[in-house]
PDB file of C-alpha atoms in Angstrom:
ATOM      1  CA  ILE A1192       0.000   0.000   0.000  1.00  0.00           C
ATOM      2  CA  ALA A1193       1.302   3.474  -0.836  1.00  0.00           C
ATOM      3  CA  GLY A1194      -0.567   6.545   0.356  1.00  0.00           C
ATOM      4  CA  ILE A1195      -4.304   6.294   0.872  1.00  0.00           C
ATOM      5  CA  THR A1196      -6.583   3.588  -0.413  1.00  0.00           C
ATOM      6  CA  GLN A1197     -10.367   3.610  -0.462  1.00  0.00           C
ATOM      7  CA  ALA A1198     -12.833   0.820  -1.026  1.00  0.00           C
ATOM      8  CA  PRO A1199     -15.026   0.217  -2.833  1.00  0.00           C
ATOM      9  CA  THR A1200     -14.256   2.240  -5.946  1.00  0.00           C
ATOM     10  CA  SER A1201     -17.932   2.544  -6.677  1.00  0.00           C
ATOM     11  CA  GLN A1202     -21.166   1.185  -5.289  1.00  0.00           C
ATOM     12  CA  ILE A1203     -24.856   1.248  -6.055  1.00  0.00           C
ATOM     13  CA  LEU A1204     -26.867   0.963  -2.865  1.00  0.00           C
ATOM     14  CA  ALA A1205     -30.566   0.647  -2.179  1.00  0.00           C
ATOM     15  CA  ALA A1206     -32.061   3.297   0.063  1.00  0.00           C
ATOM     16  CA  GLY A1207     -32.306   2.187   3.662  1.00  0.00           C
ATOM     17  CA  ARG A1208     -29.289  -0.106   3.491  1.00  0.00           C
ATOM     18  CA  ARG A1209     -26.244   0.267   5.707  1.00  0.00           C
ATOM     19  CA  MET A1210     -22.884   0.870   4.061  1.00  0.00           C
ATOM     20  CA  THR A1211     -19.317   1.334   5.267  1.00  0.00           C
ATOM     21  CA  LEU A1212     -16.754   3.072   3.118  1.00  0.00           C
ATOM     22  CA  ARG A1213     -13.234   2.030   3.942  1.00  0.00           C
ATOM     23  CA  CYS A1214     -10.149   4.219   4.101  1.00  0.00           C
ATOM     24  CA  THR A1215      -6.616   3.127   4.947  1.00  0.00           C
ATOM     25  CA  GLN A1216      -3.376   5.116   4.959  1.00  0.00           C
ATOM     26  CA  ASP A1217       0.169   3.879   5.378  1.00  0.00           C
ATOM     27  CA  MET A1218       1.862   7.210   6.035  1.00  0.00           C
ATOM     28  CA  ARG A1219       1.307   7.155   9.816  1.00  0.00           C
ATOM     29  CA  HIS A1220      -0.506  10.470   9.568  1.00  0.00           C
ATOM     30  CA  ASN A1221      -2.252  11.677  12.700  1.00  0.00           C
ATOM     31  CA  ALA A1222      -5.201  13.430  11.051  1.00  0.00           C
ATOM     32  CA  MET A1223      -7.765  11.918   8.703  1.00  0.00           C
ATOM     33  CA  TYR A1224     -10.803  13.390   7.003  1.00  0.00           C
ATOM     34  CA  TRP A1225     -13.892  12.392   5.052  1.00  0.00           C
ATOM     35  CA  TYR A1226     -15.304  14.696   2.378  1.00  0.00           C
ATOM     36  CA  ARG A1227     -18.142  14.444  -0.067  1.00  0.00           C
ATOM     37  CA  GLN A1228     -17.976  16.191  -3.410  1.00  0.00           C
ATOM     38  CA  ASP A1229     -21.075  17.149  -5.328  1.00  0.00           C
ATOM     39  CA  LEU A1230     -21.295  19.068  -8.581  1.00  0.00           C
ATOM     40  CA  GLY A1231     -21.533  22.769  -7.884  1.00  0.00           C
ATOM     41  CA  LEU A1232     -20.970  22.358  -4.150  1.00  0.00           C
ATOM     42  CA  GLY A1233     -17.324  21.452  -4.014  1.00  0.00           C
ATOM     43  CA  LEU A1234     -15.687  19.439  -1.249  1.00  0.00           C
ATOM     44  CA  ARG A1235     -17.570  19.425   2.042  1.00  0.00           C
ATOM     45  CA  LEU A1236     -16.131  18.001   5.230  1.00  0.00           C
ATOM     46  CA  ILE A1237     -18.234  15.242   6.815  1.00  0.00           C
ATOM     47  CA  HIS A1238     -16.128  14.099   9.781  1.00  0.00           C
ATOM     48  CA  TYR A1239     -12.518  14.314  10.813  1.00  0.00           C
ATOM     49  CA  SER A1240     -10.111  12.794  13.306  1.00  0.00           C
ATOM     50  CA  ASN A1241      -7.081  14.645  14.646  1.00  0.00           C
ATOM     51  CA  THR A1242      -5.594  11.506  16.161  1.00  0.00           C
ATOM     52  CA  ALA A1243      -6.492   7.895  16.826  1.00  0.00           C
ATOM     53  CA  GLY A1244      -9.315   7.633  19.337  1.00  0.00           C
ATOM     54  CA  THR A1245     -10.820  11.057  18.599  1.00  0.00           C
ATOM     55  CA  THR A1246     -13.317  12.236  15.997  1.00  0.00           C
ATOM     56  CA  GLY A1247     -15.130  15.462  15.217  1.00  0.00           C
ATOM     57  CA  LYS A1248     -18.012  16.675  13.119  1.00  0.00           C
ATOM     58  CA  GLY A1249     -17.509  18.651   9.958  1.00  0.00           C
ATOM     59  CA  GLU A1250     -19.882  20.733   7.895  1.00  0.00           C
ATOM     60  CA  VAL A1251     -22.291  17.947   6.867  1.00  0.00           C
ATOM     61  CA  PRO A1252     -22.178  15.134   9.474  1.00  0.00           C
ATOM     62  CA  ASP A1253     -25.860  14.124   9.575  1.00  0.00           C
ATOM     63  CA  GLY A1254     -26.497  10.553   8.463  1.00  0.00           C
ATOM     64  CA  TYR A1255     -22.831   9.573   8.769  1.00  0.00           C
ATOM     65  CA  SER A1256     -20.673   8.148  11.525  1.00  0.00           C
ATOM     66  CA  VAL A1257     -16.958   7.436  11.811  1.00  0.00           C
ATOM     67  CA  SER A1258     -14.558   5.664  14.113  1.00  0.00           C
ATOM     68  CA  ARG A1259     -10.791   5.839  14.542  1.00  0.00           C
ATOM     69  CA  ALA A1260      -9.670   2.747  16.383  1.00  0.00           C
ATOM     70  CA  ASN A1261      -6.097   3.010  15.092  1.00  0.00           C
ATOM     71  CA  THR A1262      -3.853   5.373  13.141  1.00  0.00           C
ATOM     72  CA  ASP A1263      -4.266   3.756   9.746  1.00  0.00           C
ATOM     73  CA  ASP A1264      -8.014   3.209   9.328  1.00  0.00           C
ATOM     74  CA  PHE A1265     -10.896   5.658   9.234  1.00  0.00           C
ATOM     75  CA  PRO A1266     -14.145   4.017   8.074  1.00  0.00           C
ATOM     76  CA  LEU A1267     -17.236   6.038   7.221  1.00  0.00           C
ATOM     77  CA  THR A1268     -20.627   4.447   7.854  1.00  0.00           C
ATOM     78  CA  LEU A1269     -23.995   5.354   6.420  1.00  0.00           C
ATOM     79  CA  ALA A1270     -26.455   3.767   8.837  1.00  0.00           C
ATOM     80  CA  SER A1271     -29.488   4.005   6.538  1.00  0.00           C
ATOM     81  CA  ALA A1272     -28.642   5.397   3.129  1.00  0.00           C
ATOM     82  CA  VAL A1273     -30.831   7.999   1.444  1.00  0.00           C
ATOM     83  CA  PRO A1274     -30.714   9.231  -2.180  1.00  0.00           C
ATOM     84  CA  SER A1275     -29.285  12.606  -1.094  1.00  0.00           C
ATOM     85  CA  GLN A1276     -26.157  10.751  -0.022  1.00  0.00           C
ATOM     86  CA  THR A1277     -25.385   9.982  -3.649  1.00  0.00           C
ATOM     87  CA  SER A1278     -21.984  11.570  -4.099  1.00  0.00           C
ATOM     88  CA  VAL A1279     -18.271  11.004  -4.544  1.00  0.00           C
ATOM     89  CA  TYR A1280     -16.578  10.443  -1.204  1.00  0.00           C
ATOM     90  CA  PHE A1281     -12.943  11.288  -0.612  1.00  0.00           C
ATOM     91  CA  CYS A1282     -10.825  10.284   2.334  1.00  0.00           C
ATOM     92  CA  ALA A1283      -7.738  12.350   3.150  1.00  0.00           C
ATOM     93  CA  SER A1284      -4.961  12.391   5.701  1.00  0.00           C
ATOM     94  CA  SER A1285      -2.362  14.861   6.916  1.00  0.00           C
ATOM     95  CA  ASP A1286       0.599  14.761   9.257  1.00  0.00           C
ATOM     96  CA  GLY A1287      -0.909  17.481  11.413  1.00  0.00           C
ATOM     97  CA  THR A1288      -3.854  19.727  11.074  1.00  0.00           C
ATOM     98  CA  SER A1289      -4.155  23.242   9.738  1.00  0.00           C
ATOM     99  CA  SER A1290      -0.684  23.851   8.291  1.00  0.00           C
ATOM    100  CA  TYR A1291      -0.165  20.446   6.781  1.00  0.00           C
ATOM    101  CA  GLU A1292      -1.000  19.371   3.275  1.00  0.00           C
ATOM    102  CA  GLN A1293      -3.698  16.785   2.836  1.00  0.00           C
ATOM    103  CA  TYR A1294      -3.217  13.613   0.849  1.00  0.00           C
ATOM    104  CA  PHE A1295      -6.373  12.360  -0.821  1.00  0.00           C
ATOM    105  CA  GLY A1296      -7.508   8.901  -1.754  1.00  0.00           C
ATOM    106  CA  PRO A1297      -8.944   8.043  -5.185  1.00  0.00           C
ATOM    107  CA  GLY A1298     -12.542   8.390  -4.036  1.00  0.00           C
ATOM    108  CA  THR A1299     -15.629   6.196  -3.820  1.00  0.00           C
ATOM    109  CA  ARG A1300     -18.535   6.935  -6.130  1.00  0.00           C
ATOM    110  CA  LEU A1301     -21.737   6.049  -4.285  1.00  0.00           C
ATOM    111  CA  THR A1302     -25.181   5.973  -5.842  1.00  0.00           C
ATOM    112  CA  VAL A1303     -28.185   5.503  -3.565  1.00  0.00           C
ATOM    113  CA  THR A1304     -31.325   4.438  -5.401  1.00  0.00           C
TER     114      THR A1304
ATOM    115  CA  SER B 749     -19.906  31.815   8.873  1.00  0.00           C
ATOM    116  CA  GLN B 750     -16.702  31.228   6.957  1.00  0.00           C
ATOM    117  CA  LYS B 751     -17.045  31.730   3.227  1.00  0.00           C
ATOM    118  CA  ILE B 752     -14.638  30.988   0.398  1.00  0.00           C
ATOM    119  CA  GLU B 753     -15.183  32.284  -3.112  1.00  0.00           C
ATOM    120  CA  GLN B 754     -13.527  31.097  -6.283  1.00  0.00           C
ATOM    121  CA  ASN B 755     -14.619  31.979  -9.806  1.00  0.00           C
ATOM    122  CA  SER B 756     -17.285  29.487 -10.767  1.00  0.00           C
ATOM    123  CA  GLU B 757     -16.851  30.159 -14.465  1.00  0.00           C
ATOM    124  CA  ALA B 758     -14.123  28.280 -16.286  1.00  0.00           C
ATOM    125  CA  LEU B 759     -11.019  30.209 -17.215  1.00  0.00           C
ATOM    126  CA  ASN B 760     -10.028  29.701 -20.837  1.00  0.00           C
ATOM    127  CA  ILE B 761      -6.564  30.784 -21.927  1.00  0.00           C
ATOM    128  CA  GLN B 762      -4.136  30.150 -24.752  1.00  0.00           C
ATOM    129  CA  GLU B 763      -1.057  28.019 -24.287  1.00  0.00           C
ATOM    130  CA  GLY B 764       1.937  30.060 -23.210  1.00  0.00           C
ATOM    131  CA  LYS B 765      -0.085  32.710 -21.414  1.00  0.00           C
ATOM    132  CA  THR B 766      -0.238  33.241 -17.662  1.00  0.00           C
ATOM    133  CA  ALA B 767      -3.317  31.949 -15.892  1.00  0.00           C
ATOM    134  CA  THR B 768      -4.457  33.786 -12.769  1.00  0.00           C
ATOM    135  CA  LEU B 769      -6.996  32.270 -10.400  1.00  0.00           C
ATOM    136  CA  THR B 770      -8.557  34.087  -7.455  1.00  0.00           C
ATOM    137  CA  CYS B 771      -9.558  32.924  -3.994  1.00  0.00           C
ATOM    138  CA  ASN B 772     -11.415  35.289  -1.661  1.00  0.00           C
ATOM    139  CA  TYR B 773     -12.457  34.459   1.873  1.00  0.00           C
ATOM    140  CA  THR B 774     -14.590  36.185   4.478  1.00  0.00           C
ATOM    141  CA  ASN B 775     -15.404  35.957   8.169  1.00  0.00           C
ATOM    142  CA  TYR B 776     -12.137  34.432   9.308  1.00  0.00           C
ATOM    143  CA  SER B 777      -8.410  34.970   9.338  1.00  0.00           C
ATOM    144  CA  PRO B 778      -6.530  31.884   8.204  1.00  0.00           C
ATOM    145  CA  ALA B 779      -2.850  31.596   8.972  1.00  0.00           C
ATOM    146  CA  TYR B 780      -2.260  29.465   5.897  1.00  0.00           C
ATOM    147  CA  LEU B 781      -3.678  29.068   2.461  1.00  0.00           C
ATOM    148  CA  GLN B 782      -3.288  25.907   0.441  1.00  0.00           C
ATOM    149  CA  TRP B 783      -3.845  25.312  -3.263  1.00  0.00           C
ATOM    150  CA  TYR B 784      -4.736  21.967  -4.784  1.00  0.00           C
ATOM    151  CA  ARG B 785      -5.205  20.617  -8.284  1.00  0.00           C
ATOM    152  CA  GLN B 786      -7.983  18.171  -9.134  1.00  0.00           C
ATOM    153  CA  ASP B 787      -8.291  16.217 -12.357  1.00  0.00           C
ATOM    154  CA  PRO B 788     -11.634  14.664 -13.404  1.00  0.00           C
ATOM    155  CA  GLY B 789     -12.395  11.486 -11.499  1.00  0.00           C
ATOM    156  CA  ARG B 790      -9.460  11.861  -9.121  1.00  0.00           C
ATOM    157  CA  GLY B 791      -8.779  13.222  -5.677  1.00  0.00           C
ATOM    158  CA  PRO B 792      -7.215  16.665  -5.160  1.00  0.00           C
ATOM    159  CA  VAL B 793      -3.427  16.903  -5.156  1.00  0.00           C
ATOM    160  CA  PHE B 794      -1.575  19.432  -3.002  1.00  0.00           C
ATOM    161  CA  LEU B 795       0.410  22.092  -4.881  1.00  0.00           C
ATOM    162  CA  LEU B 796       1.487  24.911  -2.572  1.00  0.00           C
ATOM    163  CA  LEU B 797       1.011  26.317   0.921  1.00  0.00           C
ATOM    164  CA  ILE B 798       1.592  29.964   1.770  1.00  0.00           C
ATOM    165  CA  ARG B 799       1.733  31.398   5.288  1.00  0.00           C
ATOM    166  CA  GLU B 800       0.144  34.666   6.383  1.00  0.00           C
ATOM    167  CA  ASN B 801       3.552  36.283   6.846  1.00  0.00           C
ATOM    168  CA  GLU B 802       4.620  35.353   3.318  1.00  0.00           C
ATOM    169  CA  LYS B 803       3.506  37.675   0.577  1.00  0.00           C
ATOM    170  CA  GLU B 804       4.494  35.393  -2.251  1.00  0.00           C
ATOM    171  CA  LYS B 805       5.618  31.836  -2.828  1.00  0.00           C
ATOM    172  CA  ARG B 806       6.917  30.163  -5.983  1.00  0.00           C
ATOM    173  CA  LYS B 807       7.349  26.624  -7.193  1.00  0.00           C
ATOM    174  CA  GLU B 808       8.541  26.114 -10.741  1.00  0.00           C
ATOM    175  CA  ARG B 809       5.874  27.773 -12.967  1.00  0.00           C
ATOM    176  CA  LEU B 810       3.505  28.346 -10.044  1.00  0.00           C
ATOM    177  CA  LYS B 811       3.248  31.491  -7.947  1.00  0.00           C
ATOM    178  CA  VAL B 812       0.889  32.169  -5.066  1.00  0.00           C
ATOM    179  CA  THR B 813       0.257  35.451  -3.274  1.00  0.00           C
ATOM    180  CA  PHE B 814      -1.543  35.972   0.023  1.00  0.00           C
ATOM    181  CA  ASP B 815      -2.993  39.355   0.947  1.00  0.00           C
ATOM    182  CA  THR B 816      -4.457  39.164   4.451  1.00  0.00           C
ATOM    183  CA  THR B 817      -5.771  42.736   4.210  1.00  0.00           C
ATOM    184  CA  LEU B 818      -7.775  42.023   1.078  1.00  0.00           C
ATOM    185  CA  LYS B 819      -8.504  38.490   2.315  1.00  0.00           C
ATOM    186  CA  GLN B 820      -7.416  37.161  -1.025  1.00  0.00           C
ATOM    187  CA  SER B 821      -4.986  34.743  -2.608  1.00  0.00           C
ATOM    188  CA  LEU B 822      -3.970  34.731  -6.241  1.00  0.00           C
ATOM    189  CA  PHE B 823      -2.651  31.624  -7.972  1.00  0.00           C
ATOM    190  CA  HIS B 824      -0.613  32.100 -11.135  1.00  0.00           C
ATOM    191  CA  ILE B 825       0.588  29.560 -13.681  1.00  0.00           C
ATOM    192  CA  THR B 826       3.120  31.041 -16.081  1.00  0.00           C
ATOM    193  CA  ALA B 827       3.801  29.660 -19.559  1.00  0.00           C
ATOM    194  CA  SER B 828       0.646  27.576 -19.266  1.00  0.00           C
ATOM    195  CA  GLN B 829       0.354  24.259 -21.067  1.00  0.00           C
ATOM    196  CA  PRO B 830      -2.664  22.137 -22.055  1.00  0.00           C
ATOM    197  CA  ALA B 831      -1.544  19.671 -19.353  1.00  0.00           C
ATOM    198  CA  ASP B 832      -2.289  22.395 -16.779  1.00  0.00           C
ATOM    199  CA  SER B 833      -6.001  22.061 -17.579  1.00  0.00           C
ATOM    200  CA  ALA B 834      -7.710  20.998 -14.366  1.00  0.00           C
ATOM    201  CA  THR B 835      -9.770  22.365 -11.502  1.00  0.00           C
ATOM    202  CA  TYR B 836      -7.842  24.320  -8.897  1.00  0.00           C
ATOM    203  CA  LEU B 837      -9.049  24.493  -5.305  1.00  0.00           C
ATOM    204  CA  CYS B 838      -8.000  26.881  -2.571  1.00  0.00           C
ATOM    205  CA  ALA B 839      -8.172  25.907   1.097  1.00  0.00           C
ATOM    206  CA  PRO B 840      -7.639  28.485   3.853  1.00  0.00           C
ATOM    207  CA  SER B 841      -6.616  26.961   7.173  1.00  0.00           C
ATOM    208  CA  GLY B 842      -4.888  27.722  10.430  1.00  0.00           C
ATOM    209  CA  GLY B 843      -5.408  27.868  14.151  1.00  0.00           C
ATOM    210  CA  SER B 844      -8.659  26.132  14.923  1.00  0.00           C
ATOM    211  CA  TYR B 845      -9.675  26.090  11.293  1.00  0.00           C
ATOM    212  CA  ILE B 846      -9.628  22.746   9.594  1.00  0.00           C
ATOM    213  CA  PRO B 847      -8.795  23.305   5.929  1.00  0.00           C
ATOM    214  CA  THR B 848     -11.998  24.278   4.151  1.00  0.00           C
ATOM    215  CA  PHE B 849     -12.083  24.041   0.395  1.00  0.00           C
ATOM    216  CA  GLY B 850     -13.459  26.466  -2.119  1.00  0.00           C
ATOM    217  CA  ARG B 851     -15.586  25.088  -4.929  1.00  0.00           C
ATOM    218  CA  GLY B 852     -12.703  25.415  -7.351  1.00  0.00           C
ATOM    219  CA  THR B 853     -12.088  27.093 -10.681  1.00  0.00           C
ATOM    220  CA  SER B 854     -11.753  25.093 -13.868  1.00  0.00           C
ATOM    221  CA  LEU B 855      -8.795  26.081 -16.030  1.00  0.00           C
ATOM    222  CA  ILE B 856      -8.758  25.159 -19.717  1.00  0.00           C
ATOM    223  CA  VAL B 857      -5.552  25.811 -21.643  1.00  0.00           C
ATOM    224  CA  HIS B 858      -6.021  25.750 -25.388  1.00  0.00           C
ATOM    225  CA  PRO B 859      -3.147  24.672 -27.651  1.00  0.00           C
TER     226      PRO B 859
END
């Protein structure tokens, strides 16, 4: 593994189903982030984690949950998917917080029908 | 609330010219400003970071300025090439501010 990986690459999901998007980094970065990107709205922060064991809410956290059991993994869970959660989801990590560049994964394209 | 503005209209320029992209922000005072490039279907890639006490920063054909009085950053690409065509995102950050991204400006460089 080099950098950040995300899985799955894409997914079509029925409304009401539960889904976990996976994110793994091998850079030993402290901070990790989940964004969604929608046409015309840009990147919006869903949840973040400054270090293992801590998480925080971003701009659009409703309907999503995260956990950070260790440094490398930061899964994003949709407990009961709704069509408005159709989006491209990006995971990112950085060595620190505000002054550190973020490294992004390749994204997961999720369609909720 | 914090607000970041980037030109929503695509910037079309001819190869060899200098492209200038603008990022304006309101209602906060970031200590840093980052610029990223995003190609279609891919995640953003970090390009440059400029600090509030730096007026200008350069990296190869890229130049970024940061005017904390105007609350504005300008991103320049000199001698632009078709391969520079992409969407460019600015992200003010610093202190308690997690990097927040603008919606990006699409740059199209015509050969």
